[in-house]
CSV table of C-alpha atoms in Angstrom, one decimal:
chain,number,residue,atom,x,y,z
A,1,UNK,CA,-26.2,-4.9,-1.9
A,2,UNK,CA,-27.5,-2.3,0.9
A,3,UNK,CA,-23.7,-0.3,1.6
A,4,UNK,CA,-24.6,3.1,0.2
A,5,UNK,CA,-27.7,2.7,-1.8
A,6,UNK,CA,-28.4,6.5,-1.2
A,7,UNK,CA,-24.9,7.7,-2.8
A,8,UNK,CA,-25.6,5.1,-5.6
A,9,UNK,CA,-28.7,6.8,-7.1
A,10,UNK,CA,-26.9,10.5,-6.4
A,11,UNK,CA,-24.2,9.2,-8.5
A,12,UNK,CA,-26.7,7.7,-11.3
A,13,UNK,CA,-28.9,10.7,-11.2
A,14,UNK,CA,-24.9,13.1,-11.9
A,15,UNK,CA,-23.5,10.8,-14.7
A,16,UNK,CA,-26.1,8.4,-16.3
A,17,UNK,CA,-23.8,5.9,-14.5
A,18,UNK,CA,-26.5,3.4,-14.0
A,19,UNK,CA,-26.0,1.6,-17.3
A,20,UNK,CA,-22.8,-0.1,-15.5
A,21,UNK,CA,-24.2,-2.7,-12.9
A,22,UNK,CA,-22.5,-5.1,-10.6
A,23,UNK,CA,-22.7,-7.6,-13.7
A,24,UNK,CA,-20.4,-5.6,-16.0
A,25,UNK,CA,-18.5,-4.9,-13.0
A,26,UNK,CA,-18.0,-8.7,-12.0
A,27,UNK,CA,-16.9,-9.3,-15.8
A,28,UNK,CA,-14.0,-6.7,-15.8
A,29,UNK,CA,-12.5,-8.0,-12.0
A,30,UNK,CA,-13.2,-11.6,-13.9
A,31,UNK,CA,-10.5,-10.7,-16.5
A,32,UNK,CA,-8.4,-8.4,-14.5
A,33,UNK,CA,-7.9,-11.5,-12.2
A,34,UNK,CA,-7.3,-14.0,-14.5
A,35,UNK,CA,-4.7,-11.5,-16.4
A,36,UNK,CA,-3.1,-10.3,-13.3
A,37,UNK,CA,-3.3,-13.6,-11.0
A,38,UNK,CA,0.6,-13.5,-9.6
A,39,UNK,CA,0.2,-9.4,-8.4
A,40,UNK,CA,2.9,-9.1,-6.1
A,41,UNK,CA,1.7,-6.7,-2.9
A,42,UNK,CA,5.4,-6.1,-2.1
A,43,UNK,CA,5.5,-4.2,-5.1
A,44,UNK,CA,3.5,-1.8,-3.5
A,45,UNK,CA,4.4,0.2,-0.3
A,46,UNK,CA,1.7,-1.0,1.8
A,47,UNK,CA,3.6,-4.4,1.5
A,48,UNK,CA,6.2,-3.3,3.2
A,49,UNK,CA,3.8,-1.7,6.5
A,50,UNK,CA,0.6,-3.5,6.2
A,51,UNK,CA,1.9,-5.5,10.0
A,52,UNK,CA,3.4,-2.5,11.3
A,53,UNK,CA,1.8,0.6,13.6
A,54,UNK,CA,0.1,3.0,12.4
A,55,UNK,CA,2.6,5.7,12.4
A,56,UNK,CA,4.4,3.6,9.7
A,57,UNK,CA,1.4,2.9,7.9
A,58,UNK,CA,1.1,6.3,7.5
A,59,UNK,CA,4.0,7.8,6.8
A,60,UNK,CA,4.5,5.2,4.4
A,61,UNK,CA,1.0,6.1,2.2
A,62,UNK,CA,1.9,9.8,2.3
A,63,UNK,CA,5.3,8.7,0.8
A,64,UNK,CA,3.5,7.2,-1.9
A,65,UNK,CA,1.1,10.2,-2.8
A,66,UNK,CA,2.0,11.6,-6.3
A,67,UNK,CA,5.2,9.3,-6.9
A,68,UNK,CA,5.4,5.7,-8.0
A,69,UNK,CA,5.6,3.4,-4.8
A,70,UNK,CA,9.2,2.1,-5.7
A,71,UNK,CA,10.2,6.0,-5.0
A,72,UNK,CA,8.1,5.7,-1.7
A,73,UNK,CA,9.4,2.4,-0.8
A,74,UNK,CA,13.1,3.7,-1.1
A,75,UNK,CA,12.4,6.7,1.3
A,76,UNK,CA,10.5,4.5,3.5
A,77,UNK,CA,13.3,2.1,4.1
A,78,UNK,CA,15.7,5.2,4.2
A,79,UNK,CA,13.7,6.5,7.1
A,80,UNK,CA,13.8,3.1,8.4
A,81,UNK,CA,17.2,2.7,8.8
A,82,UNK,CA,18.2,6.1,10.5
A,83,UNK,CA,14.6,5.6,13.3
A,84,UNK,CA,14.5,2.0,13.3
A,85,UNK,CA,11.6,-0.7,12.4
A,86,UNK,CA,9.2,0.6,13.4
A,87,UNK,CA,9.6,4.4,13.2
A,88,UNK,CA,10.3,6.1,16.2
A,89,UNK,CA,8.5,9.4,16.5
A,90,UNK,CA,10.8,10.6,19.1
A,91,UNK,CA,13.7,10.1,17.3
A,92,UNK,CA,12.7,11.8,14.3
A,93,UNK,CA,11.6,15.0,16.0
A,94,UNK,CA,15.1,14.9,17.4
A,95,UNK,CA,16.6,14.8,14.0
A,96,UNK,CA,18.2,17.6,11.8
A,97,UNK,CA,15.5,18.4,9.4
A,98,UNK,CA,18.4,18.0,6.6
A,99,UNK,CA,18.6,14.4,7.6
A,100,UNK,CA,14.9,13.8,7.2
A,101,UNK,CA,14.8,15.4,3.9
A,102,UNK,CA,17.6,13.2,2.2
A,103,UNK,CA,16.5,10.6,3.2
A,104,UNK,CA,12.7,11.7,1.6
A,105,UNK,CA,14.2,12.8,-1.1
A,106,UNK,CA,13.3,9.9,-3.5
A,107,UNK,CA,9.6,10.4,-2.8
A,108,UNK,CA,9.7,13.8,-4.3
A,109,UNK,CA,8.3,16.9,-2.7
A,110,UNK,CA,10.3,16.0,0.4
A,111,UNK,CA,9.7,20.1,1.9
A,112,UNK,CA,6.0,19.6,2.1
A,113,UNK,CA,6.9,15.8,3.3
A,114,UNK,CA,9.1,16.9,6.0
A,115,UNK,CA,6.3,18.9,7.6
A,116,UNK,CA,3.4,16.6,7.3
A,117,UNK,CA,5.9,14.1,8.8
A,118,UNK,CA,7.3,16.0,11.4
A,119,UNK,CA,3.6,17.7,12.4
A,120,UNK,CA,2.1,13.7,12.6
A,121,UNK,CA,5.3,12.7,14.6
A,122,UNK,CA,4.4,15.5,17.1
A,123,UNK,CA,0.8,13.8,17.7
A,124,UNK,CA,2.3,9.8,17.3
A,125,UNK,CA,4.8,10.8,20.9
A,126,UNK,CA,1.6,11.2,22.4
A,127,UNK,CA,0.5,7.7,23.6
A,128,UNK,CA,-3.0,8.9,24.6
A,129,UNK,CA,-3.7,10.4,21.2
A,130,UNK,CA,-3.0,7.2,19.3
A,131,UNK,CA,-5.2,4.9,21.2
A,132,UNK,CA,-7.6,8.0,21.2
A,133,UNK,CA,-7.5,7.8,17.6
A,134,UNK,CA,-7.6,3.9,17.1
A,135,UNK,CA,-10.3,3.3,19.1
A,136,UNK,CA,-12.6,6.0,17.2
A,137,UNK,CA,-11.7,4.8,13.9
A,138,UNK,CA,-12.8,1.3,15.2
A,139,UNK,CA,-15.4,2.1,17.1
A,140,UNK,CA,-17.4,4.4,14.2
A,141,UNK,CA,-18.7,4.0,11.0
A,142,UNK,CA,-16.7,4.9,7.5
A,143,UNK,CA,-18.0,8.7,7.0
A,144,UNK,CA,-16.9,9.6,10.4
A,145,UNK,CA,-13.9,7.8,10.6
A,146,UNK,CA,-12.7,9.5,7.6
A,147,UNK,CA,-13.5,12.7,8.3
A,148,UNK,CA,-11.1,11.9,11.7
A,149,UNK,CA,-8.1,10.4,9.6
A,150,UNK,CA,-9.0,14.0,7.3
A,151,UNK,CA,-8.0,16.2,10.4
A,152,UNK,CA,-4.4,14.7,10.3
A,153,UNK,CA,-1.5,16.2,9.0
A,154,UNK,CA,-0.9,15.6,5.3
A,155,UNK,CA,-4.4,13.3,4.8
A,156,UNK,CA,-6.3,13.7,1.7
A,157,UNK,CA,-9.1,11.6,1.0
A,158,UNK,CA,-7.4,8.7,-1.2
A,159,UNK,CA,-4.8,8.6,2.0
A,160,UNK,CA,-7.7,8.3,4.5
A,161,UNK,CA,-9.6,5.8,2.2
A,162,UNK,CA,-6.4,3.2,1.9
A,163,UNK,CA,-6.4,3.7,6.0
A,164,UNK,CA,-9.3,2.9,6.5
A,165,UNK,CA,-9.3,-0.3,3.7
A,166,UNK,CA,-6.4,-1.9,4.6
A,167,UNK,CA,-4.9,-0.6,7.8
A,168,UNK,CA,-8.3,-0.8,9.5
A,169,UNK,CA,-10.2,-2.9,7.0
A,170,UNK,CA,-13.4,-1.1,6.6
A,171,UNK,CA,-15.2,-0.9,3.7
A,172,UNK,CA,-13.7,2.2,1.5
A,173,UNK,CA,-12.4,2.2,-1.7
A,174,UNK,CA,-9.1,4.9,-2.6
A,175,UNK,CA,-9.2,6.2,-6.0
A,176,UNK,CA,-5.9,6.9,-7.5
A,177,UNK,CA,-4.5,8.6,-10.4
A,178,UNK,CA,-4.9,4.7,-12.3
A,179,UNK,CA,-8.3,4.2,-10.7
A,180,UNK,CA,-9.6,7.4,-12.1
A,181,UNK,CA,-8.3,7.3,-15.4
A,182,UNK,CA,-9.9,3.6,-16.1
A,183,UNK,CA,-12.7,4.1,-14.5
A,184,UNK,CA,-13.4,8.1,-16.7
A,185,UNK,CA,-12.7,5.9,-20.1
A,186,UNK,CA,-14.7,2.7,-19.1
A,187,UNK,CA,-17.3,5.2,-18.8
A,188,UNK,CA,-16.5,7.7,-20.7
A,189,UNK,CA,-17.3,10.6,-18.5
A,190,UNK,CA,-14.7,12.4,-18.2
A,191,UNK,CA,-16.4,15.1,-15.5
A,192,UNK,CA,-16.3,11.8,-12.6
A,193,UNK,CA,-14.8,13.5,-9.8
A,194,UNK,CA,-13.3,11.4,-6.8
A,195,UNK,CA,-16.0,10.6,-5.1
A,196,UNK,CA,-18.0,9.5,-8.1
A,197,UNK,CA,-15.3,6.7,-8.8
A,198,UNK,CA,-15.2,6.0,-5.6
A,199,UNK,CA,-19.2,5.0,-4.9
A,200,UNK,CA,-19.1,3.6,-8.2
A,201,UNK,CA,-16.7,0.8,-7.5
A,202,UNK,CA,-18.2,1.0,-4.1
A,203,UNK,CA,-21.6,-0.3,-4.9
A,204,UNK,CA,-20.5,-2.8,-7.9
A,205,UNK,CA,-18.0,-4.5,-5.5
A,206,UNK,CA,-18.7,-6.6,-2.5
A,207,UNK,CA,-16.5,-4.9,0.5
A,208,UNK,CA,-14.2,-8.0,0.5
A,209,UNK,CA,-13.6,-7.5,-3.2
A,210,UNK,CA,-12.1,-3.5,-2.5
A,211,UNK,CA,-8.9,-4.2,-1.9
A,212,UNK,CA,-8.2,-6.9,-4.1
A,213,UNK,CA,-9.8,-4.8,-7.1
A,214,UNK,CA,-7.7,-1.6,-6.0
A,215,UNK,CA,-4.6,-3.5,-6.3
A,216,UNK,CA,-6.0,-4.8,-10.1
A,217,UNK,CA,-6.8,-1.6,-11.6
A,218,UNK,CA,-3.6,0.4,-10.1
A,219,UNK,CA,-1.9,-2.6,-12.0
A,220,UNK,CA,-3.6,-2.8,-15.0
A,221,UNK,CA,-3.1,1.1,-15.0
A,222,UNK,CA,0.6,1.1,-14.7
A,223,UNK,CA,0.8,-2.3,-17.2
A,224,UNK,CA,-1.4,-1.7,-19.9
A,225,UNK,CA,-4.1,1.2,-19.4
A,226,UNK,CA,-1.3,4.3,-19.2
A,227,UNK,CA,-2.0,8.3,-19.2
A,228,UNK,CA,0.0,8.3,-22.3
A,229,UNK,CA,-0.2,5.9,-25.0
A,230,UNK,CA,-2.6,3.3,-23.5
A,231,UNK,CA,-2.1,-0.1,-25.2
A,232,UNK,CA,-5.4,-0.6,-25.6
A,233,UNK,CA,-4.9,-3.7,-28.5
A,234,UNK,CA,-3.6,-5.6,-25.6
A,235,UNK,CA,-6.4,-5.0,-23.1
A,236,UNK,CA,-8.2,-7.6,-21.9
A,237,UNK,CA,-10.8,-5.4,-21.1
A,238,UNK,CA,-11.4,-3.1,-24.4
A,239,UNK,CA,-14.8,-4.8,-25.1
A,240,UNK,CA,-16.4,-3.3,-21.8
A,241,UNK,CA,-14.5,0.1,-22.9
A,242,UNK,CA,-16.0,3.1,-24.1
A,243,UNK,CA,-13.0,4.9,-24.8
A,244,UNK,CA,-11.6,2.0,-27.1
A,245,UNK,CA,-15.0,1.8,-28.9
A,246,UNK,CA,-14.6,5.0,-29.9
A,247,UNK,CA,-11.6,4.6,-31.7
């Protein structure tokens, strides 16, 4: 595979990574698929914007940073019923700020939210600025593109990175809290940073694997592979593990 050779043999060079291969790689998805083969996608809040404009798409991934997508899904749909489906920018700038913070509420951290919401709703009125933005995120390659979706209100680089995956389905990989915890006791390097999980599953993955293996480890995260208590006697996984070995 040629996408990001360069980053590959950085990332070797940092963590002694190179041991893993697209082999061991192909293994783990091989039992993550067979074990999670009826994933439901609604269960996650990009099922419920993955068809709609981009305003909605991204409102509805900011929702979903640092709470569990059933939270973001509730305050989604809340939003969705006082501005219509889908959003109206307008009508949400012309909204008490009280009425856009119940209805966040769910998400969690609704006051920093509000303002990432509001601040992206004052760009989405402008017509010019979204088919501005569209057609550069199209039109260039991943490294710019992201830095683009970076400048917006509210977007870190897990937000830009599902963006760019699955609203404009080019080849990125988000790392999330479930992501990074497999992927630091797989490996058992616990100093992987973001951008180290992220090349890794990058350059052991075909690009039309990324999405489906993002949605596998997030579930395999939340199911069996938690923060607290992993129930690692159940994985089906725990003979590629390094963290289970060394129990």
């Amino acid at each position: 595979m040629n996408y990001f050779r360069k980053d590959l043999k950085v990332l070797r060079s940092m963590t002694n990574i190179s041991i893993y291969n697209p082999e061991y790689v192909r293994e783990i998805v091989s039992q993550l698929r067979n074990k999670y083969s009826s994933v439901n996608r609604s269960d996650f809040v990009i099922g419920s914007v993955i068809n709609k404009p981009l305003f909605d798409f991204i409102i509805a991934v900011i929702l979903s940073q640092n709470t569990s997508d059933r939270n973001a899904i509730k305050a989604y749909n809340n939003l969705v019923k006082l501005f219509g489906s889908p959003l109206d920018p307008v009508k949400l700038l012309e909204s008490e700020s009280s009425v856009i913070i119940n209805a966040i509420k769910p998400a969690g951290m609704y006051s920093k939210r509000y303002r990432w919401i509001t601040d992206l709703a004052k760009l989405f009125v402008n017509k010019d600025f979204v088919e501005n933005l569209v057609e550069y995120v199209k039109n260039n390659d991943v490294d710019d593109s992201r830095r683009k979706l970076l400048e917006l209100p509210g977007i870190g680089y897990k937000t830009a990175d599902v963006i760019l995956l699955i609203y404009f389905n080019k080849p990125s990989f988000p790392v999330d809290t479930h992501i990074m915890r497999i992927t630091k006791r797989l490996t058992s390097l616990r100093s992987l940073e973001y951008e180290d999980v992220r090349m890794f599953w990058m350059n052991n993955l075909e690009p039309s694997e990324y999405f489906e293996v993002h949605i596998l480890l997030i579930t395999h995260g939340r199911e069996i592979c938690r923060a607290k208590k992993p129930l690692c006697e159940k994985c089906v996984i725990n003979k590629k593990c390094r963290y289970y070995s060394k129990m």
